[in-house]
Amino acid sequence: MAEVPTVAAESPAAASPARRRAIPRELPLLGALIAVCIVFQLLTGLFLSPRNLGNLLTEAAPLGFVAIAAAIMILMGEIDLSLGSVAGLTAAVTAVLMNMDVPWGFAALAGLGVAASIGVIQGIIVVFFGVRSFVVTLAGYLVCFGLQMRILQPNGYVPIPASMLRDISTTRLPSIPTAIAIAAAGLLWLLFRALRSRPGARLSTAATGFVVIALAVFAVWYLGSAKGVPLLTAIVLAITTIVWFILTRTGPGLHLYAIGGDIAAAEESGIRVTLIKSVGFVSTSILAGMAGLALISYTSGADTTTGTGTLLLAGIGAAVVGGVSLLGGRGSVWGALGGALLLAGVGNGLNLLSLTADMVYVVEGLVVISALLLDAQLRRHLGAR
Amino acid sequence: MAAASPPAVLQVSGIEKRFGGVVALNGASLSIAAGKVTALVGDNGAGKSSLVRVISGVFSPDSGTIHVGGKPVAIPNPRAARALGIHTVFQDLALVGCLDVVQNVFLGDEVHARFGGLRMPWLNRGHMEQATREALDRLHVSTLQDLLQPVEVLSGGQRQTIAIARAVRQDARLLILDEPTAALGVKQSRQVFEAVARIRASGTAVLLISHNLREVFAASDYIAVMRLGRVSRIFETATANEEEVVSAIVGANRRSESEMPGSGTARSVEGG
C-alpha cells in the first residue's frame, strides 16, 4: 500500500467533513459525458436524437459487459487480457452450434459454459499456482483466439439463423410500460429504505433517489419517441445492478474489494482469498461471454474479428476512465459502465462526423488519457487519493 | 512457569516452524494467564512474530501442541482462532485502507440481514454501524465521529484503536497486540495503553509484543523473553529489573552487568 498521510487525531482537519470525504471517483467521468454530449450535439445536430441514442446504447452493450468484467478484475487487484477473445470464442461456439440446429438457448448456454470453463482454468492457474494474471490471461487470449479461428473455419464467418438471440439487439421495450415499471420499482425501493432507516437519517439519499428515478423515466420517455429502450441496454443495466449489489452489499463482494485493496490484510482477516478470486475469474469470463452473445446478436453472426480488436483494451480503458483504480480496491461497476458509454459515445459521435475508423481509435485513446490526467489533477488538487 | 496462579487461557508447547532452511520457531512454549498482560519481547528474528502467527492461525506449526482453556486445539486459519476467542491486532493492523471503519471492524465476520429468521445474502449495515460505535465507546474512543470514512484517511492512533475495537468487539479470551505503538506518538500510545488496561480489567488475557521495554514494564504482568525461536525466560514484571530482561534478550545473562551493551540507559531494544 502506498504512503498514507496521517492526520493527528485531535487536529481540526480531521473533524472537518469536507477534508475527510474522498471526492467521488466518477466525477470527472460525469463531466466528460456531459461535455461529449454537448460537443457532438453542436457539431452534428444528431447526436442527442432519440434514434441515435438508441443506436449508441445498443452498440455500447458489448463494451459495457467487458468494462464491467474488467472492473471486477481490476477491483480485486488482477487483470484479464483474455476478455475480448473469450467473447469471440463464446460467439464462435454459439454461432456454430446454432448452425447445427441446436436451439439458440442451449447454444448460448454452451457458449457461456465454454467461457466459464476458461475462467475456471485461468483462475486455478493464477490462484493455486501463483502465476501472474497478466501472463496467464495473455496466454489465455492467444489460446482462445486460436480456437475461435479454428472453429470458424473454413470461411472465417458463421452467420446465425433467425432466432430470438438475433432479435435481442433489435428489440425495443415499449416506453410507457417501461417508464411505469421503473417509477414503481424505484419508489418501492425508496419506501423500503425509508422504513428501515432511522427517522431523519440521510434525507439527501432519498432526494438523490427521486432525481435518479425522474431522470430514468425521462430517458425512457425520450427514447420512446424513436423506437423505445433497447432490450440489450435493459439487460446490461440489470446485470450491472446485480453485480453492483453483490460487490457492495454482500460479504463476498466486500471481500473482493478488500483483496484488491490490501491482500495481506484480507488474509489476516480470515477472508477466503482463493475462493473469492476463483469466483471472480469465472464471473468475469461469463460476463465476457455475454459480450460475445451481444456481439453475435448485433452483427447476426460470428467472425474472426468478433471480440478481438479494441474491445478488450477499450473495456479496461472504460473501467479506468470510470474511476476504477489500477491499484485495486477502489471504484465501482457503475463508473466502468459510464466509461463504456463515454468511449462508445465518442466513437458514435466521430462516426456521425464521418471520421474514418483509424482516427476514431486515436481520438478514443486521447479521451482515455485526458480523463486520467483530469482525474489525477483533481485528486492532487483536493488532496484526496 | 511464572503464570501458574491464574488459570491459563492459552498454552503452547514445543512449537516448531521452519521456512525452507530457516528455523523460525524451535520448540517454543508459553502459557498465558487470564486477566493479565503478558509481554513477549526479544530481538528481531527471535521468533515473536512467528509465534504470534501460529497462535492466530496464520501459520500452521510443523509440530507442537496448543491448548485453549485446557483443551487441545488446532488453529488452521484466522477464522478458527477467532472462533476460539483469540483475536489478533497485527503490526500492519490488517486494515484495508479503501474500506470504511465499519467495514473494517466487521471484515471477514460480517453480520447478515435477517428476514423472518432467515439469513439474507446481503449485509445488515445499520446493525454493524451500531456495534462498531459501541465497541469504540467501550474503549473510550471519542475522536471518531464519521464511521463511514475510509480508514486510509485516519491517523495512526485512530487506526490502531479501530484495529483493537475490532479485536475485542466480541468477547475475546485472548487479545494479541503486535507492536501496537511502533508507529504512534506519545499521546496516541497512551490512548492505546488505556484501552489495554480496560481490556485487561474485563478479564481478557493480553499478549503484548513490543520492542519498547519502558512500555513493557509499565503495562505488563509477565515478561516472556524469546530467543532463537523459543521462550527462554519468563519474568514477573513486579520483581524483574530491566538489566535482567535485556540480558535475557541479548543472551548475555552470564556476563556481568558492566559488559552489557547500553546497560542502565537502555530503554528499548532495537534490532536491525
XYZ file of C-alpha atoms in Angstrom:
657
model
C 0.000 0.000 0.000
C 1.167 3.487 -0.671
C 2.048 6.016 1.976
C -0.978 7.273 3.801
C -0.845 10.811 5.062
C -1.569 10.768 8.759
C -3.576 13.449 10.436
C -3.257 13.876 14.169
C -6.380 12.515 15.815
C -7.161 15.723 17.594
C -6.389 18.154 14.791
C -9.299 20.238 13.491
C -8.600 18.982 9.968
C -9.748 15.523 10.997
C -13.027 16.915 12.209
C -13.957 18.782 9.045
C -16.113 16.556 6.861
C -15.089 18.319 3.663
C -11.479 17.195 4.074
C -12.308 13.691 5.129
C -14.692 12.565 2.427
C -12.941 11.459 -0.731
C -14.364 13.048 -3.850
C -16.467 10.652 -5.934
C -14.174 8.922 -8.361
C -16.849 9.157 -11.051
C -16.912 12.961 -11.044
C -14.505 13.523 -13.978
C -16.430 10.895 -15.945
C -19.725 12.684 -15.446
C -18.145 15.919 -16.656
C -16.671 14.159 -19.697
C -20.039 12.552 -20.573
C -21.793 15.904 -20.451
C -19.022 17.527 -22.492
C -19.209 14.773 -25.145
C -22.992 15.192 -25.394
C -22.758 18.966 -25.815
C -19.824 18.948 -28.256
C -21.210 16.265 -30.564
C -24.719 17.683 -30.446
C -23.354 21.063 -31.511
C -21.161 19.548 -34.224
C -23.645 17.067 -35.668
C -27.083 18.218 -34.580
C -27.999 14.499 -34.435
C -26.073 13.123 -31.510
C -28.781 13.547 -28.879
C -31.640 12.488 -31.139
C -33.639 9.580 -29.672
C -32.826 7.473 -32.697
C -29.067 7.972 -32.412
C -29.069 7.471 -28.644
C -30.931 4.176 -29.146
C -28.269 3.042 -31.621
C -25.489 4.224 -29.346
C -26.884 2.293 -26.379
C -27.175 -0.887 -28.436
C -23.634 -0.517 -29.797
C -22.296 0.110 -26.321
C -23.680 -3.127 -24.822
C -20.760 -5.488 -25.633
C -18.266 -2.892 -24.429
C -20.416 -2.424 -21.313
C -20.180 -6.133 -20.435
C -16.424 -6.173 -20.971
C -15.989 -2.959 -18.960
C -17.874 -4.492 -16.002
C -15.754 -7.632 -16.252
C -12.559 -5.581 -16.450
C -13.711 -3.539 -13.449
C -14.277 -6.652 -11.318
C -10.836 -7.922 -12.247
C -9.077 -4.630 -11.527
C -11.013 -4.173 -8.261
C -9.652 -7.471 -6.976
C -6.153 -6.480 -7.990
C -5.823 -8.619 -11.103
C -6.033 -8.020 -14.834
C -7.698 -10.136 -17.517
C -6.345 -9.753 -21.048
C -8.428 -12.645 -22.384
C -11.823 -10.939 -22.027
C -12.009 -9.954 -25.708
C -11.093 -13.331 -27.124
C -13.273 -15.148 -24.579
C -16.116 -13.047 -26.001
C -15.041 -14.034 -29.504
C -14.772 -17.737 -28.669
C -18.198 -17.692 -26.994
C -19.645 -16.051 -30.086
C -17.992 -18.612 -32.384
C -19.135 -21.628 -30.327
C -22.693 -20.323 -30.076
C -22.915 -19.439 -33.797
C -21.551 -22.807 -34.913
C -23.899 -24.712 -32.602
C -26.885 -22.707 -33.821
C -25.952 -23.660 -37.375
C -26.045 -27.306 -36.267
C -29.715 -26.722 -35.385
C -29.114 -26.520 -31.670
C -31.835 -24.265 -30.178
C -30.434 -20.778 -29.527
C -30.863 -21.002 -25.746
C -28.808 -24.179 -25.479
C -26.235 -22.851 -27.907
C -25.877 -19.653 -25.872
C -25.602 -21.648 -22.631
C -22.928 -23.848 -24.181
C -21.045 -20.736 -25.274
C -21.249 -19.304 -21.756
C -20.179 -22.697 -20.421
C -17.041 -22.538 -22.554
C -16.398 -19.001 -21.254
C -16.894 -20.141 -17.653
C -14.518 -23.068 -18.039
C -11.834 -20.772 -19.410
C -12.385 -18.632 -16.306
C -12.028 -21.725 -14.112
C -8.775 -22.774 -15.769
C -7.258 -19.276 -15.644
C -8.440 -18.812 -12.073
C -6.861 -22.091 -10.952
C -3.557 -21.244 -12.598
C -3.484 -17.769 -11.009
C -4.848 -18.637 -7.570
C -3.380 -22.059 -6.889
C -0.165 -21.945 -8.886
C 0.583 -18.300 -8.185
C 1.253 -17.265 -11.783
C 0.617 -13.571 -12.533
C -2.815 -12.998 -14.043
C -1.221 -10.747 -16.657
C 0.752 -13.676 -18.083
C -1.959 -16.309 -17.644
C -4.651 -14.271 -19.352
C -2.287 -13.160 -22.106
C -1.729 -16.847 -22.869
C -5.477 -17.416 -22.488
C -6.068 -14.664 -25.025
C -3.885 -16.419 -27.583
C -5.427 -19.838 -26.943
C -8.993 -18.524 -27.205
C -8.251 -16.510 -30.311
C -6.674 -19.571 -31.938
C -9.666 -21.735 -31.030
C -12.045 -19.079 -32.321
C -10.322 -19.029 -35.727
C -10.238 -22.819 -35.796
C -13.939 -23.165 -35.032
C -14.888 -20.607 -37.681
C -13.066 -22.445 -40.480
C -13.227 -22.541 -43.446
C -14.866 -19.192 -44.147
C -13.927 -17.292 -41.032
C -17.554 -16.260 -40.776
C -20.613 -18.092 -39.493
C -23.957 -16.295 -39.712
C -26.623 -17.211 -37.194
C -30.102 -18.280 -38.275
C -33.135 -16.161 -37.457
C -33.814 -16.606 -33.744
C -34.614 -14.770 -30.567
C -30.898 -14.307 -29.961
C -30.601 -12.397 -33.224
C -33.655 -10.308 -32.382
C -32.416 -9.261 -28.928
C -30.312 -6.436 -30.357
C -33.221 -5.048 -32.397
C -35.920 -5.440 -29.746
C -37.015 -2.220 -28.037
C -39.003 -2.034 -24.849
C -42.329 -0.142 -25.105
C -41.732 3.169 -23.392
C -44.872 3.721 -21.313
C -44.971 0.348 -19.512
C -41.195 0.571 -19.008
C -41.437 4.051 -17.525
C -44.232 2.957 -15.181
C -42.271 -0.134 -14.120
C -39.158 1.933 -13.387
C -41.070 4.541 -11.420
C -42.920 1.894 -9.400
C -39.806 -0.157 -8.651
C -37.828 2.965 -7.753
C -40.468 4.340 -5.428
C -40.924 0.954 -3.716
C -37.180 0.769 -3.158
C -37.110 4.289 -1.677
C -40.068 3.430 0.564
C -38.337 0.251 1.707
C -35.202 2.211 2.566
C -37.170 4.929 4.335
C -38.967 2.381 6.508
C -35.733 0.721 7.544
C -33.578 3.735 8.261
C -33.797 5.808 11.407
C -36.071 8.848 11.221
C -34.389 11.864 9.704
C -31.397 9.864 8.533
C -29.934 10.616 5.126
C -32.635 12.746 3.609
C -30.185 13.572 0.834
C -30.174 9.906 -0.204
C -33.929 9.992 -0.692
C -33.662 13.225 -2.664
C -30.952 11.701 -4.875
C -33.188 8.664 -5.328
C -36.072 10.814 -6.570
C -33.816 12.639 -9.015
C -32.441 9.354 -10.380
C -35.945 7.924 -10.838
C -37.125 11.101 -12.542
C -34.126 11.079 -14.895
C -34.649 7.400 -15.715
C -38.339 7.938 -16.501
C -37.438 10.939 -18.646
C -34.805 8.921 -20.526
C -37.278 6.124 -21.230
C -39.891 8.603 -22.407
C -37.334 10.361 -24.611
C -36.086 7.144 -26.211
C -39.728 6.135 -26.669
C -40.192 8.897 -29.227
C -37.968 6.825 -31.550
C -38.419 3.114 -31.027
C -38.019 2.681 -27.288
C -35.313 1.466 -24.914
C -33.092 -1.235 -26.441
C -33.664 -4.580 -24.721
C -29.896 -5.109 -24.741
C -29.469 -1.929 -22.697
C -32.029 -3.122 -20.169
C -30.120 -6.408 -19.864
C -26.801 -4.593 -19.371
C -28.363 -2.340 -16.719
C -29.937 -5.308 -14.920
C -26.657 -7.226 -14.844
C -24.721 -4.153 -13.724
C -27.227 -3.689 -10.907
C -26.826 -7.302 -9.812
C -23.018 -7.076 -9.919
C -23.082 -3.750 -8.062
C -25.365 -5.215 -5.385
C -23.139 -8.254 -4.894
C -19.988 -6.139 -4.756
C -21.244 -3.519 -2.317
C -23.982 -5.149 -0.249
C -22.769 -8.696 0.368
C -19.844 -10.187 2.275
C -18.082 -11.788 -0.712
C -18.328 -8.517 -2.671
C -16.785 -6.550 0.167
C -14.100 -9.215 0.461
C -13.303 -8.763 -3.227
C -12.711 -5.058 -2.597
C -10.604 -5.940 0.448
C -8.466 -8.365 -1.549
C -7.801 -5.720 -4.183
C -7.221 -3.034 -1.555
C -4.796 -4.930 0.668
C -4.381 -8.641 0.141
C -2.231 -9.172 3.248
C -4.849 -7.527 5.457
C -7.542 -9.572 3.748
C -5.681 -12.799 4.502
C -5.070 -11.832 8.118
C -8.770 -11.026 8.445
C -9.591 -14.597 7.536
C -11.112 -13.817 4.159
C -11.249 -16.805 1.813
C -8.962 -15.187 -0.723
C -8.567 -18.187 -3.035
C -12.311 -18.829 -3.206
C -13.247 -15.200 -3.877
C -10.549 -14.810 -6.511
C -11.576 -18.021 -8.269
C -15.207 -16.924 -8.373
C -14.028 -13.548 -9.659
C -12.196 -15.157 -12.576
C -15.197 -17.307 -13.507
C -17.712 -14.467 -13.312
C -15.634 -12.102 -15.433
C -15.235 -14.772 -18.101
C -19.009 -15.319 -18.093
C -19.518 -11.556 -18.484
C -17.085 -11.608 -21.404
C -19.145 -14.461 -22.849
C -22.248 -12.288 -22.552
C -20.411 -9.614 -24.525
C -19.831 -12.274 -27.187
C -23.539 -13.119 -27.288
C -24.413 -9.427 -27.576
C -21.951 -9.164 -30.481
C -23.422 -12.057 -32.481
C -26.879 -10.688 -31.867
C -25.789 -7.259 -33.099
C -23.811 -8.463 -36.126
C -26.014 -11.523 -36.861
C -23.051 -13.841 -36.817
C -19.538 -14.557 -35.591
C -16.328 -13.947 -37.494
C -12.642 -13.939 -36.647
C -12.750 -10.273 -35.652
C -15.633 -10.748 -33.195
C -14.406 -9.748 -29.764
C -10.864 -9.045 -30.890
C -9.546 -5.677 -31.927
C -10.102 -2.917 -29.427
C -12.887 -4.472 -27.332
C -10.610 -5.643 -24.510
C -8.474 -2.530 -24.274
C -11.484 -0.247 -24.607
C -13.124 -2.250 -21.772
C -10.116 -1.764 -19.498
C -9.921 1.880 -20.568
C -13.620 2.331 -19.813
C -13.185 0.900 -16.311
C -10.233 3.157 -15.606
C -11.922 6.239 -17.094
C -14.888 5.349 -14.889
C -12.760 5.737 -11.780
C -11.666 2.140 -11.152
C -8.170 2.480 -9.723
C -5.497 0.263 -11.256
C -4.150 -0.144 -7.712
C -7.210 -2.268 -6.922
C -9.991 -1.974 -4.358
C -11.291 1.420 -5.456
C -14.047 2.198 -7.918
C -17.452 0.938 -8.941
C -19.026 -1.000 -11.782
C -21.349 1.938 -12.493
C -18.277 4.039 -13.197
C -16.998 1.348 -15.560
C -20.348 1.273 -17.357
C -20.290 5.061 -17.621
C -16.772 4.822 -19.021
C -18.020 2.363 -21.651
C -20.805 4.783 -22.529
C -18.267 7.600 -22.862
C -15.990 5.661 -25.214
C -18.952 4.362 -27.233
C -20.341 7.901 -27.355
C -17.070 9.296 -28.687
C -16.922 6.540 -31.311
C -20.531 7.154 -32.284
C -20.086 10.927 -32.477
C -16.969 10.612 -34.623
C -18.835 8.259 -36.952
C -21.590 10.848 -37.264
C -18.883 13.314 -38.264
C -17.803 10.743 -40.906
C -14.388 10.447 -39.349
C -12.606 7.307 -40.566
C -12.214 4.342 -38.224
C -8.470 4.772 -37.853
C -8.862 8.253 -36.419
C -11.641 7.028 -34.101
C -9.045 4.833 -32.360
C -6.695 7.778 -31.995
C -9.389 10.004 -30.504
C -10.620 7.276 -28.128
C -7.083 6.790 -26.885
C -6.735 10.510 -26.306
C -10.036 10.565 -24.399
C -8.801 7.861 -22.011
C -5.558 9.750 -21.391
C -7.326 13.088 -20.888
C -9.811 11.635 -18.431
C -6.972 10.116 -16.413
C -4.961 13.340 -16.447
C -8.004 15.289 -15.296
C -8.612 12.714 -12.583
C -5.003 12.895 -11.379
C -5.102 16.706 -11.339
C -8.361 16.827 -9.407
C -7.107 14.360 -6.867
C -3.854 16.213 -6.310
C -5.710 19.487 -6.056
C -8.185 18.193 -3.489
C -5.558 16.275 -1.572
C -7.540 13.060 -1.826
C -6.461 9.767 -3.301
C 6.055 -21.385 34.957
C 5.515 -17.924 36.296
C 1.906 -17.750 35.119
C 0.871 -20.546 37.422
C -1.595 -18.924 39.822
C -4.311 -17.520 37.493
C -5.788 -20.058 35.047
C -4.020 -20.319 31.713
C -6.115 -19.162 28.784
C -3.698 -20.476 26.258
C -0.832 -22.877 26.480
C 1.505 -23.670 23.628
C 4.304 -26.153 23.924
C 7.109 -27.379 21.725
C 6.038 -25.314 18.730
C 8.351 -25.716 15.747
C 8.119 -23.888 12.456
C 10.555 -23.899 9.559
C 10.542 -21.903 6.361
C 12.755 -23.823 3.994
C 16.076 -23.939 5.764
C 15.234 -21.171 8.218
C 14.138 -22.263 11.673
C 11.661 -19.629 12.892
C 10.419 -21.485 15.962
C 12.457 -24.137 17.690
C 10.313 -25.675 20.395
C 8.618 -22.539 21.730
C 6.436 -22.974 24.820
C 4.346 -20.318 26.550
C 1.423 -20.094 28.925
C -0.808 -17.018 29.002
C -2.884 -16.137 32.057
C -6.431 -14.774 32.072
C -6.878 -11.125 33.043
C -3.160 -10.465 32.805
C -0.924 -8.737 30.318
C 1.902 -10.953 29.182
C 4.607 -9.152 27.249
C 6.563 -11.017 24.598
C 9.968 -9.472 23.995
C 13.038 -10.474 22.065
C 15.446 -9.370 19.421
C 14.393 -9.186 15.777
C 14.317 -12.701 14.373
C 13.834 -14.257 17.805
C 10.504 -15.699 16.645
C 7.956 -13.349 18.248
C 6.008 -12.705 15.069
C 6.142 -16.338 14.016
C 4.779 -17.464 17.378
C 2.003 -14.876 17.172
C 1.150 -16.027 13.670
C 0.930 -19.635 14.822
C -1.365 -18.708 17.715
C -3.552 -16.577 15.476
C -3.842 -19.238 12.788
C -1.888 -17.502 10.038
C 0.872 -20.156 10.086
C 0.380 -23.823 10.871
C 3.150 -25.137 13.118
C 5.267 -28.063 11.915
C 4.944 -29.642 15.351
C 3.900 -28.805 18.901
C 0.611 -28.559 20.773
C -1.802 -25.751 21.533
C -4.252 -25.822 24.427
C -7.036 -23.273 24.785
C -8.909 -23.316 28.069
C -7.188 -26.593 28.891
C -8.334 -28.384 25.754
C -6.035 -29.331 22.881
C -6.959 -27.439 19.711
C -5.780 -26.949 16.155
C -5.797 -23.428 14.712
C -5.650 -23.930 10.957
C -6.720 -20.411 9.969
C -7.572 -16.987 11.415
C -11.276 -17.876 11.472
C -10.553 -20.825 13.740
C -8.530 -18.577 16.055
C -11.393 -16.111 16.297
C -13.852 -18.917 16.968
C -11.640 -19.849 19.944
C -11.756 -16.253 21.195
C -8.219 -15.422 20.088
C -8.153 -12.027 18.413
C -5.017 -10.502 16.980
C -4.077 -6.963 16.082
C -1.185 -7.376 13.684
C 1.563 -4.838 13.384
C 0.200 -3.845 9.969
C -3.241 -3.706 11.677
C -4.793 -5.825 8.894
C -6.991 -2.868 7.991
C -7.967 -2.308 4.380
C -7.432 1.371 3.569
C -10.115 1.692 0.934
C -12.868 0.257 3.167
C -14.655 2.323 5.796
C -14.419 1.970 9.574
C -17.486 -0.268 9.896
C -16.462 -2.498 7.003
C -13.028 -2.923 8.567
C -14.311 -3.679 12.043
C -16.501 -6.482 10.651
C -14.156 -7.615 7.860
C -14.344 -11.372 7.433
C -17.094 -11.581 10.053
C -19.959 -9.582 8.562
C -23.466 -9.571 10.010
C -26.147 -10.529 7.528
C -29.629 -9.095 7.344
C -32.384 -11.362 8.595
C -35.885 -11.555 7.343
C -38.284 -13.556 9.489
C -35.375 -15.504 10.985
C -33.911 -16.294 7.561
C -30.387 -15.180 6.760
C -30.407 -12.905 3.725
C -27.446 -12.720 1.341
C -26.996 -9.009 1.978
C -25.451 -7.321 4.994
C -27.076 -5.506 7.880
C -25.165 -2.247 7.748
C -27.220 -0.498 10.401
C -26.511 -3.182 12.974
C -22.807 -3.254 12.169
C -22.545 0.525 12.403
C -24.215 0.498 15.806
C -21.997 -2.316 17.089
C -18.892 -0.520 15.834
C -19.968 2.628 17.650
C -20.485 0.630 20.851
C -17.123 -1.122 20.571
C -15.357 2.227 20.142
C -17.315 3.690 23.055
C -16.195 0.853 25.316
C -12.600 1.801 24.548
C -13.499 5.465 25.220
C -12.603 6.471 21.676
C -14.140 9.863 21.077
C -12.134 11.149 18.125
C -14.027 9.155 15.514
C -17.303 10.739 14.506
C -17.784 9.521 10.972
C -17.645 5.730 10.746
C -18.286 5.726 7.002
C -14.972 7.269 6.021
C -12.246 5.077 4.541
C -9.642 4.212 7.175
C -6.798 5.371 4.927
C -7.651 8.986 5.761
C -7.402 8.376 9.538
C -4.446 8.909 11.845
C -2.202 6.112 13.073
C -3.710 6.234 16.555
C -7.238 6.114 15.220
C -6.399 3.141 13.041
C -4.779 1.359 15.966
C -7.883 1.818 18.108
C -10.105 0.635 15.239
C -7.997 -2.496 14.981
C -8.279 -3.059 18.739
C -12.021 -2.357 18.730
C -12.356 -4.926 16.006
C -10.406 -7.482 18.011
C -12.387 -7.043 21.233
C -15.764 -6.437 19.602
C -16.832 -9.896 20.664
C -15.864 -11.489 23.936
C -12.201 -12.086 23.396
C -10.464 -14.694 25.520
C -7.068 -13.544 24.364
C -6.106 -10.307 22.654
C -2.758 -10.301 20.876
C -1.203 -6.913 20.152
C 1.794 -6.985 17.804
C 3.865 -3.804 18.286
C 0.776 -1.658 18.870
C 2.650 1.593 19.396
C 5.517 1.195 16.924
C 4.128 3.909 14.645
C 2.483 6.088 17.274
C 3.341 9.260 19.119
C 3.385 9.559 22.905
C -0.188 10.728 23.307
C -1.639 8.144 20.947
C 0.389 5.397 22.621
C -1.104 6.401 25.949
C -4.601 6.071 24.487
C -3.760 2.580 23.309
C -2.487 1.515 26.718
C -5.535 2.972 28.421
C -7.582 0.734 26.135
C -5.355 -2.230 27.029
C -5.899 -1.571 30.746
C -9.687 -1.607 30.244
C -9.493 -4.854 28.304
C -7.311 -6.445 30.983
C -9.736 -5.340 33.697
C -12.552 -7.083 31.858
C -10.755 -10.409 32.375
C -9.329 -10.819 28.896
C -5.776 -12.045 28.601
C -3.485 -9.792 26.609
C -0.320 -10.836 24.815
C 1.714 -7.729 24.058
C 4.594 -7.857 21.619
C 6.859 -4.858 21.980
C 10.376 -3.612 21.488
C 9.838 -0.830 23.950
C 10.884 -2.020 27.417
C 9.559 1.098 29.126
C 6.115 0.250 27.775
C 6.515 -3.398 28.643
C 7.389 -2.614 32.249
C 4.548 -0.118 32.540
C 1.827 -2.296 31.052
C 2.602 -5.970 31.665
C 2.240 -8.501 34.489
C 4.652 -11.004 32.999
C 7.515 -10.678 30.571
C 8.332 -13.631 28.345
C 11.656 -13.383 26.548
C 12.118 -15.091 23.218
C 15.494 -16.023 21.886
C 16.484 -18.218 18.931
C 12.982 -19.488 18.300
C 11.995 -20.404 21.834
C 10.779 -18.732 25.013
C 13.981 -18.624 27.021
C 12.829 -16.910 30.241
C 9.701 -15.606 31.919
C 9.864 -12.772 34.435
C 7.239 -11.446 36.791
C 7.241 -7.759 35.921
C 6.813 -6.565 39.501
C 10.028 -8.233 40.637
C 12.085 -8.073 37.444
C 14.593 -5.408 36.621
C 15.411 -4.070 33.224
C 19.014 -5.253 33.121
C 17.959 -8.851 33.690
C 15.446 -8.666 30.878
C 17.900 -7.041 28.481
C 20.479 -9.721 29.267
C 17.924 -12.426 28.565
C 17.044 -10.772 25.262
C 20.609 -10.496 24.015
C 21.574 -13.825 25.542
C 24.225 -12.332 27.804
C 22.787 -13.328 31.172
C 26.040 -14.860 32.344
C 28.074 -11.761 31.641
C 28.495 -9.103 34.271
C 26.291 -6.043 34.072
C 29.101 -3.679 33.180
C 29.760 -5.573 29.943
C 26.214 -5.301 28.726
C 25.636 -3.017 25.762
C 23.877 0.156 26.795
C 23.273 -1.122 30.315
C 21.380 1.154 32.653
C 20.230 3.572 29.997
C 18.823 1.066 27.524
C 15.128 1.682 27.343
C 14.421 -0.096 24.138
C 15.993 -2.878 22.206
C 16.033 -2.116 18.530
C 17.146 -4.744 16.077
C 18.331 -4.142 12.527
